[in-house]
């Protein structure tokens, strides 16, 4: 059985009301040893920096691979990139993408358009909640934050879950209207087998793409 927080709901998780059930964000690449682990760990780190480790629990960030190396550690250069950004690469275990991961995900962010197509082809009404990372970045930057629910510190999750659900719905509604300038602009290329310099350039792409996404999810801008 996969450890909790790696795509399998904990005891009673599926029985919780939608308003308090964790909002699950799934990052998908090919092998789940390079791009998606970097994105997962940088995303978690960004949430902690904005909200604090105790307040970010309403948003659960995970990853998997369409041809995932089940049980494999994160690639060494990918781990270095995570550390460069202050994210913890420790304890990572690669996973192959399964139906249950897609079923439980509230938002799926993929490295490329091919990954997006593969997730959508699995069914489970995934089309309206599956985007490439850069596509989702482009869409959320076009959404007026005033149209999203404000964070609410009086709620157990700080209002994050309601805001995240509204953000995904708004992004899906914009998709047909706000197209990419060219297909390549929605891709994060695979650094597997490349030198550390290329890994770091991919890490920078991912970090820049995540920043507006995390700001939109939390309502908290990046700290200086």
mmCIF file of C-alpha atoms in Angstrom:
data_model
loop_
_atom_site.group_PDB
_atom_site.id
_atom_site.type_symbol
_atom_site.label_atom_id
_atom_site.label_comp_id
_atom_site.label_asym_id
_atom_site.label_seq_id
_atom_site.Cartn_x
_atom_site.Cartn_y
_atom_site.Cartn_z
ATOM 1 C CA UNK A 1 0.000 0.000 0.000
ATOM 2 C CA UNK A 2 1.298 3.475 -0.876
ATOM 3 C CA UNK A 3 2.011 5.777 2.052
ATOM 4 C CA UNK A 4 -0.563 8.432 2.851
ATOM 5 C CA UNK A 5 -0.101 11.593 0.819
ATOM 6 C CA UNK A 6 1.139 9.645 -2.201
ATOM 7 C CA UNK A 7 -2.211 9.168 -3.923
ATOM 8 C CA UNK A 8 -4.128 6.800 -1.662
ATOM 9 C CA UNK A 9 -6.770 8.343 0.542
ATOM 10 C CA UNK A 10 -6.334 7.870 4.257
ATOM 11 C CA UNK A 11 -8.883 6.078 6.440
ATOM 12 C CA UNK A 12 -12.214 7.824 6.112
ATOM 13 C CA UNK A 13 -10.883 10.381 3.607
ATOM 14 C CA UNK A 14 -13.433 9.447 0.960
ATOM 15 C CA UNK A 15 -16.226 9.685 3.540
ATOM 16 C CA UNK A 16 -15.518 13.312 4.398
ATOM 17 C CA UNK A 17 -17.832 16.027 2.993
ATOM 18 C CA UNK A 18 -16.369 17.653 -0.153
ATOM 19 C CA UNK A 19 -15.984 20.982 1.669
ATOM 20 C CA UNK A 20 -13.456 19.534 4.134
ATOM 21 C CA UNK A 21 -11.938 16.728 2.068
ATOM 22 C CA UNK A 22 -8.359 17.652 1.050
ATOM 23 C CA UNK A 23 -8.067 19.199 -2.388
ATOM 24 C CA UNK A 24 -5.719 16.836 -4.220
ATOM 25 C CA UNK A 25 -3.334 18.234 -6.842
ATOM 26 C CA UNK A 26 -1.639 15.618 -9.028
ATOM 27 C CA UNK A 27 1.452 16.431 -11.105
ATOM 28 C CA UNK A 28 2.069 14.034 -14.006
ATOM 29 C CA UNK A 29 5.100 13.431 -16.221
ATOM 30 C CA UNK A 30 6.512 10.292 -17.865
ATOM 31 C CA UNK A 31 8.752 8.440 -15.420
ATOM 32 C CA UNK A 32 7.871 10.258 -12.184
ATOM 33 C CA UNK A 33 11.551 10.632 -11.395
ATOM 34 C CA UNK A 34 12.376 14.084 -12.890
ATOM 35 C CA UNK A 35 9.769 16.687 -13.851
ATOM 36 C CA UNK A 36 6.793 15.688 -11.738
ATOM 37 C CA UNK A 37 8.841 15.109 -8.555
ATOM 38 C CA UNK A 38 10.462 18.525 -8.972
ATOM 39 C CA UNK A 39 7.052 20.111 -9.502
ATOM 40 C CA UNK A 40 5.504 18.259 -6.566
ATOM 41 C CA UNK A 41 8.201 19.260 -4.103
ATOM 42 C CA UNK A 42 8.497 22.870 -5.336
ATOM 43 C CA UNK A 43 4.716 23.192 -5.156
ATOM 44 C CA UNK A 44 4.661 21.901 -1.579
ATOM 45 C CA UNK A 45 7.472 24.263 -0.626
ATOM 46 C CA UNK A 46 5.708 27.259 -2.169
ATOM 47 C CA UNK A 47 2.527 26.471 -0.224
ATOM 48 C CA UNK A 48 4.459 26.206 3.027
ATOM 49 C CA UNK A 49 6.225 29.521 2.411
ATOM 50 C CA UNK A 50 2.932 31.309 1.851
ATOM 51 C CA UNK A 51 0.765 29.574 4.429
ATOM 52 C CA UNK A 52 3.053 27.876 6.915
ATOM 53 C CA UNK A 53 3.337 24.080 7.208
ATOM 54 C CA UNK A 54 0.270 23.761 9.440
ATOM 55 C CA UNK A 55 -2.031 25.859 7.240
ATOM 56 C CA UNK A 56 -1.269 24.214 3.886
ATOM 57 C CA UNK A 57 -2.794 20.838 4.733
ATOM 58 C CA UNK A 58 -6.051 21.543 2.874
ATOM 59 C CA UNK A 59 -4.116 21.260 -0.394
ATOM 60 C CA UNK A 60 -2.485 17.863 -0.914
ATOM 61 C CA UNK A 61 0.201 17.802 -3.634
ATOM 62 C CA UNK A 62 1.252 14.485 -5.231
ATOM 63 C CA UNK A 63 2.740 13.132 -8.473
ATOM 64 C CA UNK A 64 2.793 10.085 -10.744
ATOM 65 C CA UNK A 65 4.128 9.033 -14.151
ATOM 66 C CA UNK A 66 2.395 7.711 -17.252
ATOM 67 C CA UNK A 67 5.278 5.227 -17.538
ATOM 68 C CA UNK A 68 6.217 5.629 -13.904
ATOM 69 C CA UNK A 69 9.184 3.891 -12.351
ATOM 70 C CA UNK A 70 7.214 2.359 -9.500
ATOM 71 C CA UNK A 71 9.210 2.525 -6.273
ATOM 72 C CA UNK A 72 12.156 4.379 -7.824
ATOM 73 C CA UNK A 73 13.887 7.281 -6.051
ATOM 74 C CA UNK A 74 13.966 10.757 -7.507
ATOM 75 C CA UNK A 75 16.681 11.222 -10.142
ATOM 76 C CA UNK A 76 19.820 12.683 -8.545
ATOM 77 C CA UNK A 77 19.868 15.905 -10.597
ATOM 78 C CA UNK A 78 16.159 16.402 -9.895
ATOM 79 C CA UNK A 79 16.860 16.084 -6.179
ATOM 80 C CA UNK A 80 19.607 18.704 -6.514
ATOM 81 C CA UNK A 81 17.194 21.102 -8.207
ATOM 82 C CA UNK A 82 14.687 20.642 -5.385
ATOM 83 C CA UNK A 83 17.373 21.450 -2.851
ATOM 84 C CA UNK A 84 18.381 24.534 -4.875
ATOM 85 C CA UNK A 85 14.914 25.946 -4.182
ATOM 86 C CA UNK A 86 14.810 24.927 -0.534
ATOM 87 C CA UNK A 87 12.439 22.020 -1.182
ATOM 88 C CA UNK A 88 13.005 18.662 0.509
ATOM 89 C CA UNK A 89 13.626 15.827 -2.000
ATOM 90 C CA UNK A 90 13.815 13.206 0.748
ATOM 91 C CA UNK A 91 11.551 10.193 0.950
ATOM 92 C CA UNK A 92 10.303 10.418 -2.612
ATOM 93 C CA UNK A 93 8.976 7.173 -4.156
ATOM 94 C CA UNK A 94 8.085 7.004 -7.867
ATOM 95 C CA UNK A 95 4.628 5.832 -8.898
ATOM 96 C CA UNK A 96 2.944 4.683 -12.076
ATOM 97 C CA UNK A 97 -0.245 6.608 -12.803
ATOM 98 C CA UNK A 98 -3.336 4.579 -11.868
ATOM 99 C CA UNK A 99 -7.045 5.131 -12.325
ATOM 100 C CA UNK A 100 -7.475 5.752 -8.597
ATOM 101 C CA UNK A 101 -5.004 8.654 -8.728
ATOM 102 C CA UNK A 102 -7.033 10.375 -11.445
ATOM 103 C CA UNK A 103 -10.345 9.616 -9.751
ATOM 104 C CA UNK A 104 -9.223 11.220 -6.495
ATOM 105 C CA UNK A 105 -7.453 14.220 -8.033
ATOM 106 C CA UNK A 106 -9.279 17.540 -8.003
ATOM 107 C CA UNK A 107 -6.670 19.100 -10.297
ATOM 108 C CA UNK A 108 -4.207 17.320 -12.603
ATOM 109 C CA UNK A 109 -1.258 19.334 -13.934
ATOM 110 C CA UNK A 110 0.886 17.628 -16.567
ATOM 111 C CA UNK A 111 4.308 18.371 -18.018
ATOM 112 C CA UNK A 112 3.165 18.148 -21.660
ATOM 113 C CA UNK A 113 0.106 18.030 -23.880
ATOM 114 C CA UNK A 114 0.710 14.319 -24.506
ATOM 115 C CA UNK A 115 0.549 13.635 -20.773
ATOM 116 C CA UNK A 116 -2.654 15.669 -20.581
ATOM 117 C CA UNK A 117 -4.162 13.601 -23.390
ATOM 118 C CA UNK A 118 -3.163 10.363 -21.665
ATOM 119 C CA UNK A 119 -4.798 11.419 -18.403
ATOM 120 C CA UNK A 120 -7.990 12.485 -20.166
ATOM 121 C CA UNK A 121 -8.079 9.222 -22.127
ATOM 122 C CA UNK A 122 -8.319 7.334 -18.831
ATOM 123 C CA UNK A 123 -11.820 8.740 -18.403
ATOM 124 C CA UNK A 124 -13.217 9.541 -14.958
ATOM 125 C CA UNK A 125 -14.489 12.929 -16.207
ATOM 126 C CA UNK A 126 -10.921 14.189 -16.028
ATOM 127 C CA UNK A 127 -11.106 16.615 -18.947
ATOM 128 C CA UNK A 128 -12.348 19.642 -17.002
ATOM 129 C CA UNK A 129 -9.718 19.279 -14.269
ATOM 130 C CA UNK A 130 -6.651 18.334 -16.318
ATOM 131 C CA UNK A 131 -4.282 20.942 -17.769
ATOM 132 C CA UNK A 132 -0.627 21.215 -18.593
ATOM 133 C CA UNK A 133 1.184 23.176 -15.890
ATOM 134 C CA UNK A 134 1.977 26.051 -18.234
ATOM 135 C CA UNK A 135 -1.563 26.047 -19.638
ATOM 136 C CA UNK A 136 -2.984 26.348 -16.125
ATOM 137 C CA UNK A 137 -0.496 29.132 -15.394
ATOM 138 C CA UNK A 138 -1.717 31.053 -18.441
ATOM 139 C CA UNK A 139 -5.366 30.587 -17.506
ATOM 140 C CA UNK A 140 -5.140 31.506 -13.823
ATOM 141 C CA UNK A 141 -3.224 34.692 -14.653
ATOM 142 C CA UNK A 142 -6.276 35.769 -16.650
ATOM 143 C CA UNK A 143 -8.717 35.169 -13.786
ATOM 144 C CA UNK A 144 -9.686 38.171 -11.660
ATOM 145 C CA UNK A 145 -8.823 37.197 -8.061
ATOM 146 C CA UNK A 146 -11.842 39.206 -6.889
ATOM 147 C CA UNK A 147 -14.108 36.581 -8.497
ATOM 148 C CA UNK A 148 -12.691 33.809 -6.288
ATOM 149 C CA UNK A 149 -13.731 33.061 -2.704
ATOM 150 C CA UNK A 150 -11.567 34.883 -0.194
ATOM 151 C CA UNK A 151 -9.472 32.831 2.228
ATOM 152 C CA UNK A 152 -11.350 32.392 5.510
ATOM 153 C CA UNK A 153 -9.193 31.850 8.616
ATOM 154 C CA UNK A 154 -12.280 30.767 10.572
ATOM 155 C CA UNK A 155 -12.630 27.605 8.470
ATOM 156 C CA UNK A 156 -10.543 24.501 9.298
ATOM 157 C CA UNK A 157 -8.839 24.650 5.898
ATOM 158 C CA UNK A 158 -8.658 28.443 5.800
ATOM 159 C CA UNK A 159 -11.127 28.477 2.895
ATOM 160 C CA UNK A 160 -8.502 26.992 0.579
ATOM 161 C CA UNK A 161 -10.615 24.098 -0.685
ATOM 162 C CA UNK A 162 -13.551 26.228 -1.824
ATOM 163 C CA UNK A 163 -11.171 28.694 -3.476
ATOM 164 C CA UNK A 164 -9.242 25.916 -5.258
ATOM 165 C CA UNK A 165 -12.440 24.335 -6.624
ATOM 166 C CA UNK A 166 -13.626 27.713 -7.902
ATOM 167 C CA UNK A 167 -10.239 28.354 -9.530
ATOM 168 C CA UNK A 168 -10.301 25.062 -11.452
ATOM 169 C CA UNK A 169 -13.837 25.750 -12.673
ATOM 170 C CA UNK A 170 -12.911 29.253 -13.826
ATOM 171 C CA UNK A 171 -9.807 27.968 -15.618
ATOM 172 C CA UNK A 172 -11.787 25.269 -17.410
ATOM 173 C CA UNK A 173 -14.308 27.870 -18.583
ATOM 174 C CA UNK A 174 -11.513 30.020 -20.040
ATOM 175 C CA UNK A 175 -9.669 27.239 -21.833
ATOM 176 C CA UNK A 176 -11.423 27.579 -25.190
ATOM 177 C CA UNK A 177 -11.036 31.347 -25.181
ATOM 178 C CA UNK A 178 -7.434 31.816 -24.114
ATOM 179 C CA UNK A 179 -5.293 29.714 -26.410
ATOM 180 C CA UNK A 180 -1.531 29.228 -26.296
ATOM 181 C CA UNK A 181 0.454 31.423 -28.699
ATOM 182 C CA UNK A 182 2.122 28.244 -29.964
ATOM 183 C CA UNK A 183 2.078 24.556 -28.895
ATOM 184 C CA UNK A 184 5.572 24.672 -27.392
ATOM 185 C CA UNK A 185 4.526 27.286 -24.860
ATOM 186 C CA UNK A 186 2.541 24.646 -22.948
ATOM 187 C CA UNK A 187 5.405 22.111 -22.729
ATOM 188 C CA UNK A 188 7.965 21.334 -20.032
ATOM 189 C CA UNK A 189 10.627 19.251 -21.759
ATOM 190 C CA UNK A 190 12.111 16.082 -20.292
ATOM 191 C CA UNK A 191 15.587 16.567 -18.762
ATOM 192 C CA UNK A 192 16.161 12.851 -18.159
ATOM 193 C CA UNK A 193 19.780 11.990 -18.993
ATOM 194 C CA UNK A 194 20.750 15.650 -19.453
ATOM 195 C CA UNK A 195 23.445 17.509 -17.485
ATOM 196 C CA UNK A 196 22.608 19.384 -14.293
ATOM 197 C CA UNK A 197 22.590 22.713 -16.170
ATOM 198 C CA UNK A 198 19.582 21.579 -18.217
ATOM 199 C CA UNK A 199 17.855 20.237 -15.107
ATOM 200 C CA UNK A 200 18.311 23.633 -13.487
ATOM 201 C CA UNK A 201 16.802 25.405 -16.501
ATOM 202 C CA UNK A 202 13.798 23.077 -16.315
ATOM 203 C CA UNK A 203 13.575 23.703 -12.569
ATOM 204 C CA UNK A 204 13.486 27.434 -13.246
ATOM 205 C CA UNK A 205 10.695 26.964 -15.811
ATOM 206 C CA UNK A 206 8.687 24.920 -13.338
ATOM 207 C CA UNK A 207 9.256 27.364 -10.486
ATOM 208 C CA UNK A 208 8.171 30.330 -12.592
ATOM 209 C CA UNK A 209 5.096 28.476 -13.830
ATOM 210 C CA UNK A 210 4.103 27.510 -10.288
ATOM 211 C CA UNK A 211 4.298 30.975 -8.743
ATOM 212 C CA UNK A 212 1.044 32.427 -10.205
ATOM 213 C CA UNK A 213 -0.685 29.083 -9.652
ATOM 214 C CA UNK A 214 0.145 29.006 -5.950
ATOM 215 C CA UNK A 215 -0.770 32.680 -5.585
ATOM 216 C CA UNK A 216 -4.157 32.026 -7.199
ATOM 217 C CA UNK A 217 -4.769 28.933 -5.061
ATOM 218 C CA UNK A 218 -3.936 30.633 -1.781
ATOM 219 C CA UNK A 219 -4.672 34.318 -2.338
ATOM 220 C CA UNK A 220 -1.196 35.006 -0.885
ATOM 221 C CA UNK A 221 1.514 36.484 -3.146
ATOM 222 C CA UNK A 222 5.075 35.190 -3.132
ATOM 223 C CA UNK A 223 7.050 36.493 -0.201
ATOM 224 C CA UNK A 224 9.951 38.790 -1.064
#
